[in-house]
PDB file of C-alpha atoms in Angstrom:
ATOM      1  CA  MET D  26      46.999  47.934 -37.525  1.00 59.00           C
ATOM      2  CA  SER D  27      45.617  44.877 -35.843  1.00 57.00           C
ATOM      3  CA  SER D  28      42.600  42.949 -36.955  1.00 68.00           C
ATOM      4  CA  ASN D  29      40.483  40.004 -35.883  1.00 82.00           C
ATOM      5  CA  ILE D  30      42.657  37.735 -38.011  1.00 85.00           C
ATOM      6  CA  TYR D  31      45.090  35.428 -36.234  1.00 89.00           C
ATOM      7  CA  LEU D  32      47.970  34.039 -38.304  1.00 90.00           C
ATOM      8  CA  LEU D  33      50.461  31.381 -37.294  1.00 93.00           C
ATOM      9  CA  LYS D  34      53.972  32.524 -38.285  1.00 94.00           C
ATOM     10  CA  ASN D  35      57.550  31.563 -37.560  1.00 95.00           C
ATOM     11  CA  CYS D  36      59.785  34.143 -35.902  1.00 95.00           C
ATOM     12  CA  GLN D  37      62.630  35.145 -38.223  1.00 93.00           C
ATOM     13  CA  GLN D  38      65.022  35.408 -35.288  1.00 92.00           C
ATOM     14  CA  CYS D  39      64.340  32.328 -33.109  1.00 94.00           C
ATOM     15  CA  ASN D  40      62.179  30.227 -35.498  1.00 93.00           C
ATOM     16  CA  LYS D  41      59.471  29.681 -32.878  1.00 94.00           C
ATOM     17  CA  THR D  42      55.847  29.572 -33.974  1.00 95.00           C
ATOM     18  CA  PHE D  43      53.713  32.481 -32.750  1.00 94.00           C
ATOM     19  CA  THR D  44      50.303  33.995 -33.410  1.00 93.00           C
ATOM     20  CA  ALA D  45      50.454  37.246 -35.386  1.00 91.00           C
ATOM     21  CA  ARG D  46      47.599  39.719 -35.673  1.00 87.00           C
ATOM     22  CA  THR D  47      49.044  41.561 -38.695  1.00 88.00           C
ATOM     23  CA  THR D  48      50.417  40.267 -41.970  1.00 87.00           C
ATOM     24  CA  VAL D  49      53.726  42.126 -41.710  1.00 91.00           C
ATOM     25  CA  THR D  50      54.826  40.888 -38.274  1.00 92.00           C
ATOM     26  CA  LYS D  51      58.245  39.216 -38.476  1.00 93.00           C
ATOM     27  CA  TYR D  52      59.230  38.533 -34.859  1.00 94.00           C
ATOM     28  CA  CYS D  53      57.523  36.866 -31.901  1.00 93.00           C
ATOM     29  CA  GLY D  54      58.249  39.706 -29.489  1.00 93.00           C
ATOM     30  CA  SER D  55      60.302  42.771 -28.675  1.00 94.00           C
ATOM     31  CA  SER D  56      63.376  40.805 -27.552  1.00 95.00           C
ATOM     32  CA  CYS D  57      63.667  39.009 -30.910  1.00 94.00           C
ATOM     33  CA  SER D  58      63.009  42.283 -32.710  1.00 95.00           C
ATOM     34  CA  LYS D  59      65.821  44.010 -30.786  1.00 96.00           C
ATOM     35  CA  LYS D  60      68.234  41.146 -31.425  1.00 95.00           C
ATOM     36  CA  ALA D  61      67.478  41.225 -35.152  1.00 95.00           C
ATOM     37  CA  TRP D  62      67.953  44.999 -35.229  1.00 95.00           C
ATOM     38  CA  LYS D  63      71.334  44.658 -33.515  1.00 96.00           C
ATOM     39  CA  LEU D  64      72.479  42.001 -35.995  1.00 94.00           C
ATOM     40  CA  ARG D  65      71.318  44.157 -38.898  1.00 94.00           C
ATOM     41  CA  LYS D  66      73.262  47.200 -37.622  1.00 94.00           C
ATOM     42  CA  ARG D  67      76.372  45.066 -37.048  1.00 93.00           C
ATOM     43  CA  ALA D  68      76.182  43.788 -40.637  1.00 92.00           C
ATOM     44  CA  GLU D  69      75.863  47.369 -41.919  1.00 91.00           C
ATOM     45  CA  LYS D  70      79.017  48.389 -40.014  1.00 90.00           C
ATOM     46  CA  ILE D  71      80.926  45.435 -41.417  1.00 88.00           C
ATOM     47  CA  ASN D  72      79.808  46.256 -44.964  1.00 87.00           C
ATOM     48  CA  THR D  73      80.870  49.898 -44.611  1.00 86.00           C
ATOM     49  CA  ALA D  74      84.259  48.824 -43.212  1.00 85.00           C
ATOM     50  CA  ILE D  75      84.769  46.468 -46.144  1.00 84.00           C
ATOM     51  CA  SER D  76      83.854  49.165 -48.655  1.00 80.00           C
ATOM     52  CA  VAL D  77      86.256  51.634 -47.002  1.00 79.00           C
ATOM     53  CA  THR D  78      89.132  49.165 -47.209  1.00 79.00           C
ATOM     54  CA  GLU D  79      88.329  48.511 -50.871  1.00 76.00           C
ATOM     55  CA  ILE D  80      88.408  52.245 -51.571  1.00 74.00           C
ATOM     56  CA  THR D  81      91.759  52.676 -49.830  1.00 72.00           C
ATOM     57  CA  ASN D  82      93.209  49.676 -51.660  1.00 70.00           C
ATOM     58  CA  ASN D  83      92.029  51.109 -54.969  1.00 67.00           C
ATOM     59  CA  SER D  84      93.571  54.496 -54.164  1.00 61.00           C
ATOM     60  CA  LYS D  85      96.894  52.789 -53.376  1.00 59.00           C
ATOM     61  CA  ASP D  86      96.717  51.002 -56.718  1.00 56.00           C
ATOM     62  CA  ASN D  87      96.100  54.337 -58.448  1.00 54.00           C
ATOM     63  CA  THR D  88      99.237  55.866 -56.905  1.00 55.00           C
ATOM     64  CA  ASN D  89     101.288  52.919 -58.165  1.00 56.00           C
ATOM     65  CA  THR D  90      99.953  53.380 -61.690  1.00 53.00           C
ATOM     66  CA  VAL D  91     100.827  57.085 -61.523  1.00 49.00           C
ATOM     67  CA  LEU D  92     104.404  56.224 -60.625  1.00 52.00           C
ATOM     68  CA  ASN D  93     104.655  53.695 -63.437  1.00 61.00           C
ATOM     69  CA  THR D  94     103.928  56.362 -66.029  1.00 64.00           C
ATOM     70  CA  ASN D  95     106.793  57.866 -67.973  1.00 77.00           C
ATOM     71  CA  LYS D  96     107.031  61.084 -65.988  1.00 83.00           C
ATOM     72  CA  GLU D  97     110.355  62.805 -66.360  1.00 88.00           C
ATOM     73  CA  TYR D  98     110.140  64.809 -63.119  1.00 90.00           C
ATOM     74  CA  LEU D  99     108.877  63.590 -59.742  1.00 90.00           C
ATOM     75  CA  SER D 100     107.942  65.277 -56.509  1.00 90.00           C
ATOM     76  CA  ILE D 101     109.775  64.259 -53.356  1.00 91.00           C
ATOM     77  CA  THR D 102     106.810  62.142 -52.254  1.00 89.00           C
ATOM     78  CA  GLU D 103     106.581  60.363 -55.611  1.00 88.00           C
ATOM     79  CA  ALA D 104     110.327  59.751 -55.629  1.00 88.00           C
ATOM     80  CA  SER D 105     110.188  58.247 -52.148  1.00 89.00           C
ATOM     81  CA  GLN D 106     107.313  55.959 -53.190  1.00 86.00           C
ATOM     82  CA  LEU D 107     109.218  54.921 -56.290  1.00 85.00           C
ATOM     83  CA  ILE D 108     112.312  53.897 -54.359  1.00 86.00           C
ATOM     84  CA  GLY D 109     110.447  52.663 -51.295  1.00 87.00           C
ATOM     85  CA  VAL D 110     112.002  54.967 -48.695  1.00 91.00           C
ATOM     86  CA  SER D 111     110.544  57.720 -46.547  1.00 93.00           C
ATOM     87  CA  ARG D 112     110.094  61.291 -47.696  1.00 92.00           C
ATOM     88  CA  TRP D 113     112.628  62.429 -45.139  1.00 94.00           C
ATOM     89  CA  THR D 114     115.327  60.197 -46.622  1.00 94.00           C
ATOM     90  CA  ILE D 115     114.915  61.922 -49.990  1.00 93.00           C
ATOM     91  CA  GLN D 116     114.964  65.347 -48.308  1.00 93.00           C
ATOM     92  CA  ARG D 117     118.188  64.450 -46.446  1.00 94.00           C
ATOM     93  CA  MET D 118     119.749  63.370 -49.741  1.00 93.00           C
ATOM     94  CA  VAL D 119     118.795  66.727 -51.237  1.00 93.00           C
ATOM     95  CA  GLN D 120     120.293  68.584 -48.235  1.00 94.00           C
ATOM     96  CA  ASN D 121     123.494  66.502 -48.422  1.00 93.00           C
ATOM     97  CA  GLY D 122     123.844  67.224 -52.136  1.00 91.00           C
ATOM     98  CA  ARG D 123     123.397  63.645 -53.394  1.00 91.00           C
ATOM     99  CA  LEU D 124     120.254  64.744 -55.262  1.00 91.00           C
ATOM    100  CA  LYS D 125     119.425  68.077 -56.836  1.00 93.00           C
ATOM    101  CA  ALA D 126     115.869  69.325 -56.327  1.00 93.00           C
ATOM    102  CA  VAL D 127     114.470  72.314 -58.176  1.00 92.00           C
ATOM    103  CA  PRO D 128     111.747  74.435 -56.565  1.00 92.00           C
ATOM    104  CA  PHE D 129     108.553  74.351 -58.612  1.00 90.00           C
ATOM    105  CA  GLY D 130     105.935  76.533 -56.990  1.00 91.00           C
ATOM    106  CA  ARG D 131     105.501  75.275 -53.446  1.00 90.00           C
ATOM    107  CA  LYS D 132     107.032  71.867 -54.226  1.00 90.00           C
ATOM    108  CA  LYS D 133     110.459  70.600 -55.067  1.00 92.00           C
ATOM    109  CA  ILE D 134     110.835  68.291 -58.038  1.00 93.00           C
ATOM    110  CA  LEU D 135     113.556  65.833 -58.953  1.00 92.00           C
ATOM    111  CA  SER D 136     114.627  64.418 -62.258  1.00 90.00           C
ATOM    112  CA  LYS D 137     113.886  60.729 -62.623  1.00 88.00           C
ATOM    113  CA  LYS D 138     117.353  60.277 -64.170  1.00 88.00           C
ATOM    114  CA  GLN D 139     118.986  61.384 -60.917  1.00 88.00           C
ATOM    115  CA  ILE D 140     117.225  58.617 -59.029  1.00 86.00           C
ATOM    116  CA  GLU D 141     118.267  56.063 -61.635  1.00 85.00           C
ATOM    117  CA  ASN D 142     121.862  57.318 -61.374  1.00 86.00           C
ATOM    118  CA  LEU D 143     121.851  56.648 -57.616  1.00 84.00           C
ATOM    119  CA  PHE D 144     121.766  52.943 -58.339  1.00 82.00           C
ATOM    120  CA  ASN D 145     124.367  53.116 -61.126  1.00 82.00           C
ATOM    121  CA  GLU D 146     127.079  54.621 -58.921  1.00 68.00           C
TER     122      GLU D 146
END
């Protein structure tokens, strides 16, 4: 709401001095207001992108800690992450008979000893 009061303020966007008729006015005009809004939205997008990458990095760290536990049996995906190969490489090894996978529900699991024996041969 405007009043009969005239205040001299500095624009937060361009730092020019202007006459404001309210106490909450921050910008000298609509162009500075729009520019500030655009910068604010850009900063919000950057902050959300940074938080998403932090979440994905933390989830990758959690999978590594799961694999470092002393699990005796591993799924095909966990075994491939442990060795550092693709899932399909492990599945080919199972089909060729180099590894023995046991069906467990809808998944196939491998003994961790079998994977260790691959490197001992």
